[in-house]
XYZ file of C-alpha atoms in Angstrom:
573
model
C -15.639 108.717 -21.102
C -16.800 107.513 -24.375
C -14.634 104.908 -25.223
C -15.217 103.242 -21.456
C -18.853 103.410 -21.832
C -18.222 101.335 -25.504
C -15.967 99.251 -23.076
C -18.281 98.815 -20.356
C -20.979 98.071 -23.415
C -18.975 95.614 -25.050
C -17.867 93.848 -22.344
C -21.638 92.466 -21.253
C -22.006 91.382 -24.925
C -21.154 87.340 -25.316
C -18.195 86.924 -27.136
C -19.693 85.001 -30.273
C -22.031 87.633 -30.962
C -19.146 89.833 -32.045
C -16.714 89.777 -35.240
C -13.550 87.533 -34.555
C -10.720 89.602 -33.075
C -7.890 89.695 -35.261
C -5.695 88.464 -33.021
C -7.663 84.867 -32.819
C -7.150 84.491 -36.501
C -5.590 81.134 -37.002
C -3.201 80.362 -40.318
C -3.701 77.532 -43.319
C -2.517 74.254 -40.916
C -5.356 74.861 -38.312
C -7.781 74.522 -41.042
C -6.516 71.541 -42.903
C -5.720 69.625 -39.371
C -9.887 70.437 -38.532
C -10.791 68.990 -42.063
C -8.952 66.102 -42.009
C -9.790 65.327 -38.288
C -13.444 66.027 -38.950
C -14.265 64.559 -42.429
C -11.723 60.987 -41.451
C -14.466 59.531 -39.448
C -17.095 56.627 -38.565
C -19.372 57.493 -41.298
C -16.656 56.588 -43.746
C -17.375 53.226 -43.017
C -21.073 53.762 -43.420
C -20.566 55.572 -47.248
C -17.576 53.650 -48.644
C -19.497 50.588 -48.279
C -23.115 52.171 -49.209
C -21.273 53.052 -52.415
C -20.915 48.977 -53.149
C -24.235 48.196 -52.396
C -25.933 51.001 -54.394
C -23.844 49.258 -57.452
C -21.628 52.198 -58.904
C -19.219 51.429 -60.823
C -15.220 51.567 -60.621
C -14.543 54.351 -63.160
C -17.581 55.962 -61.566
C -15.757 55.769 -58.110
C -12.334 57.023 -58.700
C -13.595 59.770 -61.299
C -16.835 60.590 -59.782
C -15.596 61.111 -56.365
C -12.860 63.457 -57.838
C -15.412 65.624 -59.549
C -17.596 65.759 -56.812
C -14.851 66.576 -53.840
C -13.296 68.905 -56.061
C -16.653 70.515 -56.375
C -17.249 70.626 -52.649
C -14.240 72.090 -51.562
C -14.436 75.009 -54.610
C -17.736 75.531 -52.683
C -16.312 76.148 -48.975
C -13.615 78.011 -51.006
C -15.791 80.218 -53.271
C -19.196 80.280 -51.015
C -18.559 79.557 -47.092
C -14.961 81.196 -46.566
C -15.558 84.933 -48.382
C -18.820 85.576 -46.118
C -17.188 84.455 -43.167
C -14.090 86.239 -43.714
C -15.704 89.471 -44.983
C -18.175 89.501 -41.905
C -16.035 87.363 -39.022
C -19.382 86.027 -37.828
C -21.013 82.676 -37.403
C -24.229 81.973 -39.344
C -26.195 81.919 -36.385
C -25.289 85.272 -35.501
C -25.415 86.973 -39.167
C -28.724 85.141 -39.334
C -29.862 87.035 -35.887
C -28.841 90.219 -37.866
C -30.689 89.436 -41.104
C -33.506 87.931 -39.884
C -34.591 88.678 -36.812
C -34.732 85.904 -33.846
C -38.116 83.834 -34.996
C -35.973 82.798 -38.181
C -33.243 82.508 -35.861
C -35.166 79.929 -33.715
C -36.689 78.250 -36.626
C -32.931 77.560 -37.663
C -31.753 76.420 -34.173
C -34.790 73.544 -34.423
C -33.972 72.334 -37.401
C -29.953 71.534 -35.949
C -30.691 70.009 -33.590
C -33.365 67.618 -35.447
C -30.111 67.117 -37.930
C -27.043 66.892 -35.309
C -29.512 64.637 -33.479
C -30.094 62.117 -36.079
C -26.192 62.556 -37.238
C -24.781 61.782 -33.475
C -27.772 58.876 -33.241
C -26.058 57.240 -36.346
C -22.860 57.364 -34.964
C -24.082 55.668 -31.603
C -25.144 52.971 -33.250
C -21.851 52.628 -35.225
C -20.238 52.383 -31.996
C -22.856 50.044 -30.787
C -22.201 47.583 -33.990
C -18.450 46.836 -32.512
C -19.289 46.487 -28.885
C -22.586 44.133 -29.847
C -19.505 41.939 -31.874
C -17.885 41.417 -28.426
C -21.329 39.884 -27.343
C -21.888 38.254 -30.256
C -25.115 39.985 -31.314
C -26.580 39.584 -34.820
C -26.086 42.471 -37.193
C -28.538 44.646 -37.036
C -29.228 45.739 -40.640
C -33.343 46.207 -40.155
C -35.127 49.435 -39.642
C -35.874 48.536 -36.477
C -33.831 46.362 -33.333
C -34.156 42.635 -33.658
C -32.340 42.182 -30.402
C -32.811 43.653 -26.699
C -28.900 42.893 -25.871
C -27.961 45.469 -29.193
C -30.433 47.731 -27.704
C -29.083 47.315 -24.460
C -25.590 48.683 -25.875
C -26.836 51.238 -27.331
C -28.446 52.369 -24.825
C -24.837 52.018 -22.538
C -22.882 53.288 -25.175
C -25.633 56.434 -25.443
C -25.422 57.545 -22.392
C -21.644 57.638 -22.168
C -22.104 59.763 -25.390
C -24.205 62.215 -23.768
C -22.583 62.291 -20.109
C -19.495 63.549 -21.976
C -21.128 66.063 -24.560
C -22.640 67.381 -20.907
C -19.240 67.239 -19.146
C -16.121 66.843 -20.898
C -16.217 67.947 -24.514
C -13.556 69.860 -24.220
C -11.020 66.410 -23.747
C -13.184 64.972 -26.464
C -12.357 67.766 -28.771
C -9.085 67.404 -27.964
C -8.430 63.670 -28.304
C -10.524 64.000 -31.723
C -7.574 66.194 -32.886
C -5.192 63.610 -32.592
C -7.260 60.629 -34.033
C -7.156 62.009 -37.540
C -3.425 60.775 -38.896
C -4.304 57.137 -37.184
C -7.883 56.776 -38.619
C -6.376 57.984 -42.017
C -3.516 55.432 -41.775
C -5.668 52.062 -40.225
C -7.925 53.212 -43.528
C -5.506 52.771 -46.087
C -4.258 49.370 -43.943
C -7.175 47.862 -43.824
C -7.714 48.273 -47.814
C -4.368 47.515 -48.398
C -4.615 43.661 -45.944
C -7.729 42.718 -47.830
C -6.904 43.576 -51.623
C -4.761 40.190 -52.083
C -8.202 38.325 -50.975
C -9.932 39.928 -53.393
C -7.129 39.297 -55.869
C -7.376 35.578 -54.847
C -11.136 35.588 -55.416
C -11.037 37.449 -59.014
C -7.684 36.900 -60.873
C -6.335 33.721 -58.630
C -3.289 35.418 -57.651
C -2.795 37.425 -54.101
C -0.069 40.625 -56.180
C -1.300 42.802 -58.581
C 0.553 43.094 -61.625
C -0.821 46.658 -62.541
C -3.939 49.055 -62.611
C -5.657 47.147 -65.079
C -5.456 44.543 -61.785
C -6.943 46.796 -59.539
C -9.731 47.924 -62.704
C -10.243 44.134 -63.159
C -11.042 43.830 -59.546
C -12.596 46.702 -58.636
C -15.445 45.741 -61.750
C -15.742 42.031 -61.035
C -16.228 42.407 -56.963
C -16.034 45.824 -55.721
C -17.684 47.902 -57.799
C -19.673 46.146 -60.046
C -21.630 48.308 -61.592
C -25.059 45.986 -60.180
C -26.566 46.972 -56.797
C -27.019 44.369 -53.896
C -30.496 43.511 -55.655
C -28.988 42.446 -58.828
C -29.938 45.734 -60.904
C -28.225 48.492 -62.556
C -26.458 50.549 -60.079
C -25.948 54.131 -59.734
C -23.812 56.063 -62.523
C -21.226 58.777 -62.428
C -23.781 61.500 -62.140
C -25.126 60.276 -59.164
C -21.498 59.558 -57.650
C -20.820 63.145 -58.416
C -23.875 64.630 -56.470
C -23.557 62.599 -53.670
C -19.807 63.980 -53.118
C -20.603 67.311 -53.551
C -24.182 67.020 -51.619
C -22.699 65.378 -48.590
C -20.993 68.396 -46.723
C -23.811 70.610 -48.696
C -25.051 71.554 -45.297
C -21.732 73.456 -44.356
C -20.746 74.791 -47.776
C -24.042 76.292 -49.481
C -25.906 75.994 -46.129
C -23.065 78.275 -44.576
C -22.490 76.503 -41.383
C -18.991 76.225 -41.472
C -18.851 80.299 -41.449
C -18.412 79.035 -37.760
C -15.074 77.817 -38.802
C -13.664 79.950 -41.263
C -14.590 83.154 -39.649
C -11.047 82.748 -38.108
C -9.824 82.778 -41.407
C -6.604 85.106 -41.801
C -7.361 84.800 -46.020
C -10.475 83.489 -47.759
C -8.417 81.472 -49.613
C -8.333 78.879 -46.837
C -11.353 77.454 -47.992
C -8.855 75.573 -50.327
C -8.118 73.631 -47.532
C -11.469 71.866 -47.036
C -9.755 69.778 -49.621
C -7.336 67.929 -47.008
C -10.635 66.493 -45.743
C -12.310 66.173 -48.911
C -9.688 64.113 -50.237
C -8.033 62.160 -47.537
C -12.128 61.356 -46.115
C -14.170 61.923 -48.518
C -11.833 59.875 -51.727
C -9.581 57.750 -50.231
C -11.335 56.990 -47.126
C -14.649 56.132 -48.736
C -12.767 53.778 -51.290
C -10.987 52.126 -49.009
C -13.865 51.379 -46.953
C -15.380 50.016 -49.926
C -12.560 47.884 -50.634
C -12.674 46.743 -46.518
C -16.031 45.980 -47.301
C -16.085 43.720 -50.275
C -12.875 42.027 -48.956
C -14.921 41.334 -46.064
C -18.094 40.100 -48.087
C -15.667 37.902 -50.055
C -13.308 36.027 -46.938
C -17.119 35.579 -45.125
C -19.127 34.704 -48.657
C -22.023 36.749 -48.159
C -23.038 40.098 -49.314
C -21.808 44.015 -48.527
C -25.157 44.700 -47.674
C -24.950 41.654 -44.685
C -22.500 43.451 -42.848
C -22.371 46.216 -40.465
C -19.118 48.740 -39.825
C -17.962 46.271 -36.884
C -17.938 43.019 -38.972
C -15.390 44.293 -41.439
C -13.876 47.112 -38.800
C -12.847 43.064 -37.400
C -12.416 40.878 -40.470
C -10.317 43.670 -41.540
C -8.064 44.814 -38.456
C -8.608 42.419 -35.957
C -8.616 44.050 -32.461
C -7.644 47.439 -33.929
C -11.122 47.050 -35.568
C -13.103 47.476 -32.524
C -11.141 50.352 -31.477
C -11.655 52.462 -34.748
C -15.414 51.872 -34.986
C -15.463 53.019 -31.333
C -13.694 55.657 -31.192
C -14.365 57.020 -34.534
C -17.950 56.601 -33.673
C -18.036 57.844 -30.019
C -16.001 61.258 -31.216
C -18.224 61.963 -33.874
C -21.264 61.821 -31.894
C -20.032 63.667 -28.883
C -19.067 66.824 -31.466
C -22.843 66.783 -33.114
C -24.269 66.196 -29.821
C -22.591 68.760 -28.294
C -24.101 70.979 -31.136
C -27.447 70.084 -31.288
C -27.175 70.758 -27.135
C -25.880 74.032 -27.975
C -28.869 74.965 -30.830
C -31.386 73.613 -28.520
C -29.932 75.887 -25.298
C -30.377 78.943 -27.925
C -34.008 78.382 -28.216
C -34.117 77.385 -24.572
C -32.202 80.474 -23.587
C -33.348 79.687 -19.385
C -31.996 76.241 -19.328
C -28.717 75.307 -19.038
C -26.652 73.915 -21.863
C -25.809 70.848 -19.495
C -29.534 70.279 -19.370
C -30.845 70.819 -22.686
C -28.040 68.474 -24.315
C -29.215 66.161 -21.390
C -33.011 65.900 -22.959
C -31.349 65.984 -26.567
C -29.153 63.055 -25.854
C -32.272 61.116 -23.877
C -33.924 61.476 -27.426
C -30.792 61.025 -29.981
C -30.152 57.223 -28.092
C -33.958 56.706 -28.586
C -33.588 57.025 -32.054
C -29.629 55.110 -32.146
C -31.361 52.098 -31.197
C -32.704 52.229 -34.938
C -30.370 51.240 -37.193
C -32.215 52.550 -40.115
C -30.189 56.033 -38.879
C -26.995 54.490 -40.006
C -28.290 52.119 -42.888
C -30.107 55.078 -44.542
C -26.782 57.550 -43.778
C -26.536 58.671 -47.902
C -30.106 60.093 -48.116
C -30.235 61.571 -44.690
C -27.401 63.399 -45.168
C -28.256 64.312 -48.540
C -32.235 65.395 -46.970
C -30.795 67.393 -44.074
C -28.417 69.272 -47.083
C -31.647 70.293 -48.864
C -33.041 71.345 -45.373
C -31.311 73.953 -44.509
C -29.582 75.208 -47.801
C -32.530 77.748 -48.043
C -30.837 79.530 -45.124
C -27.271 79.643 -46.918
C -29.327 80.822 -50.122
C -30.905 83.925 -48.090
C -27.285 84.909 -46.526
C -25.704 84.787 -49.687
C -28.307 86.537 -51.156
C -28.383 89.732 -48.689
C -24.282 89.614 -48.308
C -23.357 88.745 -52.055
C -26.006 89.842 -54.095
C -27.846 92.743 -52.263
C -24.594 95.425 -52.690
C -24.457 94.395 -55.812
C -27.982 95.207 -57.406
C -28.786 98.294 -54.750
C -30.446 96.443 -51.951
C -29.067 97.529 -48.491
C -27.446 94.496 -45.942
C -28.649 94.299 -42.793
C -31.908 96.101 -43.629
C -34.470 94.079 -41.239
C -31.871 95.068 -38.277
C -32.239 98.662 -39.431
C -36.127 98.739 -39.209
C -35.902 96.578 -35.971
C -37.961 93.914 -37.347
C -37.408 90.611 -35.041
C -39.429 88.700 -37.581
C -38.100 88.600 -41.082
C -42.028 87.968 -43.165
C -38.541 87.479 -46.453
C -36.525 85.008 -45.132
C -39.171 82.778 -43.347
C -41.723 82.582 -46.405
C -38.515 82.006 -48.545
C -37.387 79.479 -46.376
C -41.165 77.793 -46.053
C -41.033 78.165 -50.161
C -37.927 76.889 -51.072
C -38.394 73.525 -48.999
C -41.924 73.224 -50.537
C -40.018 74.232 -53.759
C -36.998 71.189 -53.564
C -39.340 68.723 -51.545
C -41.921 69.375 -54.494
C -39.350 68.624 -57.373
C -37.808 65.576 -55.394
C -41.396 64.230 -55.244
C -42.532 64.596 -58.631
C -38.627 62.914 -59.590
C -37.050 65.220 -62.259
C -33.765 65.028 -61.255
C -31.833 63.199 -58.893
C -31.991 63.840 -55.356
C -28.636 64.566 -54.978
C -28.714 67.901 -56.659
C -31.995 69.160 -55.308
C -29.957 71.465 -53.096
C -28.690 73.473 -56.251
C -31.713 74.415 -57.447
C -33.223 74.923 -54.664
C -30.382 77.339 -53.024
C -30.997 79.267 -56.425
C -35.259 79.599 -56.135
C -34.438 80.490 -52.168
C -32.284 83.575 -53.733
C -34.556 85.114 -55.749
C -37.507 84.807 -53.938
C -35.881 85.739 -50.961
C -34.395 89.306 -53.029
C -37.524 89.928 -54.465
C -39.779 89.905 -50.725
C -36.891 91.457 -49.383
C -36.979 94.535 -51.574
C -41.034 94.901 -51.008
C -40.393 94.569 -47.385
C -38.070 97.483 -46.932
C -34.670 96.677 -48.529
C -34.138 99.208 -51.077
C -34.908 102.003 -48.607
C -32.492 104.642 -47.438
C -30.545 103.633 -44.672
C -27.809 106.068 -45.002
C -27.267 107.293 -41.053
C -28.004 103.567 -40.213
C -24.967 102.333 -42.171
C -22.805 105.349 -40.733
C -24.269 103.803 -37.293
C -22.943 100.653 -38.106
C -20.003 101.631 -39.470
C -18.458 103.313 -36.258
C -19.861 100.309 -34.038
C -17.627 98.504 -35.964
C -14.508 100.627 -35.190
C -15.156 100.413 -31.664
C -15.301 96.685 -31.647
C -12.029 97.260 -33.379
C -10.455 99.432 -30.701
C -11.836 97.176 -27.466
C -10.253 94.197 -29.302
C -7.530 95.607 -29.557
C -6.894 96.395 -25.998
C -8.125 93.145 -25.342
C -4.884 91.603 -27.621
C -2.757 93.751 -25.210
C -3.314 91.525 -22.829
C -3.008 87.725 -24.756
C 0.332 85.760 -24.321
C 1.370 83.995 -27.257
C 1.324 80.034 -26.566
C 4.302 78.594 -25.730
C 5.851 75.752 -28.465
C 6.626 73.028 -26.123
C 10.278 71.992 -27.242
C 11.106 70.120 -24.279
C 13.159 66.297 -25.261
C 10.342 64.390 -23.855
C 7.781 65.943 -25.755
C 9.895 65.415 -28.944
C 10.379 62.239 -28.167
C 6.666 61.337 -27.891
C 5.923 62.816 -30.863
C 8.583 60.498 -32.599
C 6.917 57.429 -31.391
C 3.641 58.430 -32.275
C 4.902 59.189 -35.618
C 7.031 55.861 -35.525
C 4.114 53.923 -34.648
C 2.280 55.104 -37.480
C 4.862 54.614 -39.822
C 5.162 50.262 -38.868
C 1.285 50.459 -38.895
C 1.982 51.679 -42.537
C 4.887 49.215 -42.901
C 3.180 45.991 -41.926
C 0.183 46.700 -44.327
C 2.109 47.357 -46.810
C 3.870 44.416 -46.544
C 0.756 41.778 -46.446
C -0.001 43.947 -49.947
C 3.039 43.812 -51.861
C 4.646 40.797 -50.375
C 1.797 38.130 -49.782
C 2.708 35.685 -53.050
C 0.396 32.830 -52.086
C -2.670 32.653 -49.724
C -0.383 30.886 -46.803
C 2.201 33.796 -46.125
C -0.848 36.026 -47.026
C -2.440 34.740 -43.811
C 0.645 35.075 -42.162
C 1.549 38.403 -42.872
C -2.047 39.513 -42.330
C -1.798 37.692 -38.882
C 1.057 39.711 -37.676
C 0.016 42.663 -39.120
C -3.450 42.515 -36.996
C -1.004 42.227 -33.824
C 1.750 45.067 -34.739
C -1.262 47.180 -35.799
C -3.038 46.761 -32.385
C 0.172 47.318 -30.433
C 1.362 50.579 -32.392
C -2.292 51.922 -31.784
C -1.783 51.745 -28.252
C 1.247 53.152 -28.702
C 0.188 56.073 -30.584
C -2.646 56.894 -28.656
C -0.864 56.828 -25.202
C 1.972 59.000 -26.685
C -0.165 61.692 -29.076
C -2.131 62.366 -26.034
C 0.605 62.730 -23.769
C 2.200 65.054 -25.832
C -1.032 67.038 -26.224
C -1.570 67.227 -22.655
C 2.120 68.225 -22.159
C 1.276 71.039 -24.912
C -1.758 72.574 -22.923
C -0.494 72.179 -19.384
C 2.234 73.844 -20.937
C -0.031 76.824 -21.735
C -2.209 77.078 -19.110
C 0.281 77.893 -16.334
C 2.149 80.806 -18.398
């Protein structure tokens, strides 16, 4: 009688407010595929070349993005993945728990202010290679200087939002399969421009060696000078950026969404296949796609948006990567800033609150300040909600440790948390206050600032209540956790494993998508190595725009096939 009634319970409770079941733990290649198809994206474009404007320098590049990805992923590794492991929640739900549901709310607003802005600077990076097609000026103002771009934003917007409505679900999927390509055109389109650049600084289109690529990378890549002729950012600042760009996730927690399916902690390791493949060679390359660009058209980085060297770069393959790259990232943060606003709008449908989200996020894409301005607004949104990652940490890390009790507020049944909201209102005063009065850079606001969140936070939290006995509440908790245990566990009874599609079609698509790849590969590397004078540089870089465009198509029809093969497969068992 007792265990149905924890059955019957159980069963009316929505799935993500419970731990993760053990048997929807997922091994190390599901996390390394979601990094690398999440952090190899549109706003690659937008930070590879915001690196050449802001006037870093080449050393600064190659060893300050190394520090500061290294430092991000030890973050997810050391930070994000042992919480979400340990406690197999999301953030939003531990936060519920910790906090009551005012904080909760308070949270949920600031998302979707963030995804918002994030999926409105994706729109527009979509917009910039459908307004090429039109020939539109680049829009590099604040503000629109054209009513056709804002026109195509506004078209491209709403497609944006229809699907985060609709059809996520295919979006999600087709994302998955968009990371090897967007990693390979990448390294292509770096790898097609360098002899240009070669051209234009040594007079020869083959490098000899790395002191080639150094000599390069100073005189017209990296120069050290930002696009208003000063002295550009150093190695410091390179550093922070890296390790302040995902800082939302990592110290802020959010990925405890993702890594709550875990099987080890140690999986937070593998934040590094995005880190690295994205984050380092993706932003460099985009850099070098960018000066390359600057150079063959003889104006300046900071004249050009992601389509004009997405096309000077790629040719037709250009459009499609600053499209698609652009259109999937939006529709994912769309689709979560829906979902935040439907938890504060608990009577409305998700359908129609990421409706009036998306009605607002186009609004604001037909700025393109949203894209222009992508390094501090990412950086700004870090030091937003960091304060919440500071006061999880805090009550799951620290609180055991020096004799504070977890979970306390949900003991007394307090559904506003006085602690976490006045340490949240304090610690944004506190980083806002210290960015103002400029005594460090803005990049690494968000440590010190996680840091003043944590011990304010412990110190209100142990007036308030937290170092009270809570000894039959724990035992309460305790056993509730034991019967989640047992009603998963009948619950895994009843899964079928998915079926491995091994079938000679489906292993022959996956060859050609792999082939197609591969010439992709082959073809830029050949208009690298094998381009010894400008003329059968512009003929190698000619056919390589036309195999490129055709093995995309190619790769695309054939990935998706095979995906589509793979869950058809699995949904008829």
């Amino acid at each position: 009688m007792t265990t149905n009634t924890h059955t019957n319970r159980l069963n009316n409770i929505n799935e993500e407010q419970l731990p993760v079941a053990d048997h929807k733990l997922h091994g190390w290649k599901h996390f390394a595929g979601l990094f690398a198809g999440e952090h190899v994206a549109a706003t690659e474009f937008v930070i590879g070349a915001t690196f050449v404007a802001l006037g870093a320098s080449t050393i600064d590049i190659l060893l300050g993005l190394l520090i500061g990805n290294l430092l991000a992923m030890c973050s997810w590794w050391l930070i994000t993945s042992p919480i979400a492991v340990e406690t197999r929640l999301s953030l939003y739900t531990y936060l519920n728990k910790i906090a009551g549901n005012s904080m909760t709310k308070l949270y949920n607003w600031a998302n979707v202010v963030i995804f918002s802005v994030i999926s409105a600077a994706m729109i527009t990076v979509s917009a910039t290679a459908v307004r090429f097609l039109f020939d539109i000026p680049a829009q590099l103002d604040w503000y629109p200087n054209s009513l056709s771009f804002v026109a195509i934003v506004l078209a491209v917007g709403s497609i944006v939002v229809f699907v985060a409505m609709y059809g996520f679900s295919t979006v999600a999927d087709f994302s998955k399969i968009c990371a090897p390509w967007l990693f390979i055109i990448f390294i292509a389109g770096s790898f097609v421009l360098f002899p240009e650049l070669s051209n234009h600084v040594l007079g020869v289109t083959s490098l000899t060696g790395f002191d080639d690529f150094m000599a390069i990378g100073d005189s017209s890549i990296w120069t050290g000078t930002n696009s208003d002729g000063e002295k550009g950012i150093g190695l410091l600042e390179v550093i922070g950026f890296a390790w302040a760009a995902n800082s939302i996730t990592h110290f802020g927690l959010i990925d405890m969404a993702i890594f709550r399916f875990a099987k080890r902690k140690s999986y937070g390791l593998f934040s590094g296949v995005g880190m690295f493949f994205g984050h380092y060679l993706a932003w460099i390359s985009a850099g070098i796609m960018g000066a390359g660009v600057a150079v063959l058209l003889k104006t300046t980085i900071s004249a050009l948006d992601p389509g004009d060297v997405a096309y000077h770069a790629l040719g037709w393959t250009g459009f499609v990567i600053v499209l698609i790259a652009g259109w999937t990232t939006a529709n994912a943060n769309l689709y979560r800033a829906g979902l935040a606003a439907q938890s504060i709008f608990v009577k409305q449908s998700r359908e129609r609150t990421t409706a009036i989200v998306g009605v607002v996020t186009v609004i604001i894409a037909c700025f393109p300040f949203v894209f222009s301005q992508m390094l501090p607004l990412l950086t700004y949104a870090g030091l937003l909600v960091v304060p919440v990652g500071g006061i999880v940490f805090a009550e799951h890390v620290l609180f055991p440790k020096i004799g504070l009790t977890r979970y306390w507020a949900k003991y007394k049944n307090i559904t506003r948390s006085v602690p976490a909201i006045a340490s949240w209102a304090l610690a944004l005063v506190f980083g806002f206050g210290l960015n103002a009065i400029d005594v460090m850079s803005f990049y690494y606001l968000f440590i010190p600032t996680w840091c003043f969140t944590i011990v304010v936070y412990t110190l209100l939290a142990k007036k308030y209540g937290a170092s009270d006995d809570y000894t039959k509440e724990i035992a309460a908790e305790e056993q509730e956790l034991k019967n989640i245990k047992v009603y998963q566990a009948e619950l895994a009874k009843k899964v079928q494993a998915p079926v491995i599609d091994n079938s000679m079609l489906t292993k022959l698509l996956n060859g050609a998508s792999t082939i197609s790849l591969l010439v992709i590969f082959g073809f830029a590397s050949q208009v690298m190595f094998f381009s010894d004078s400008m003329s059968i540089y512009a003929g190698n870089k000619s056919q390589f725009e036309i195999a490129c465009f055709i093995c995309t198509i190619i790769y695309f029809v054939t990935a998706y096939w095979s995906l589509k093969r793979h869950k058809i497969l699995n949904t008829t068992i």
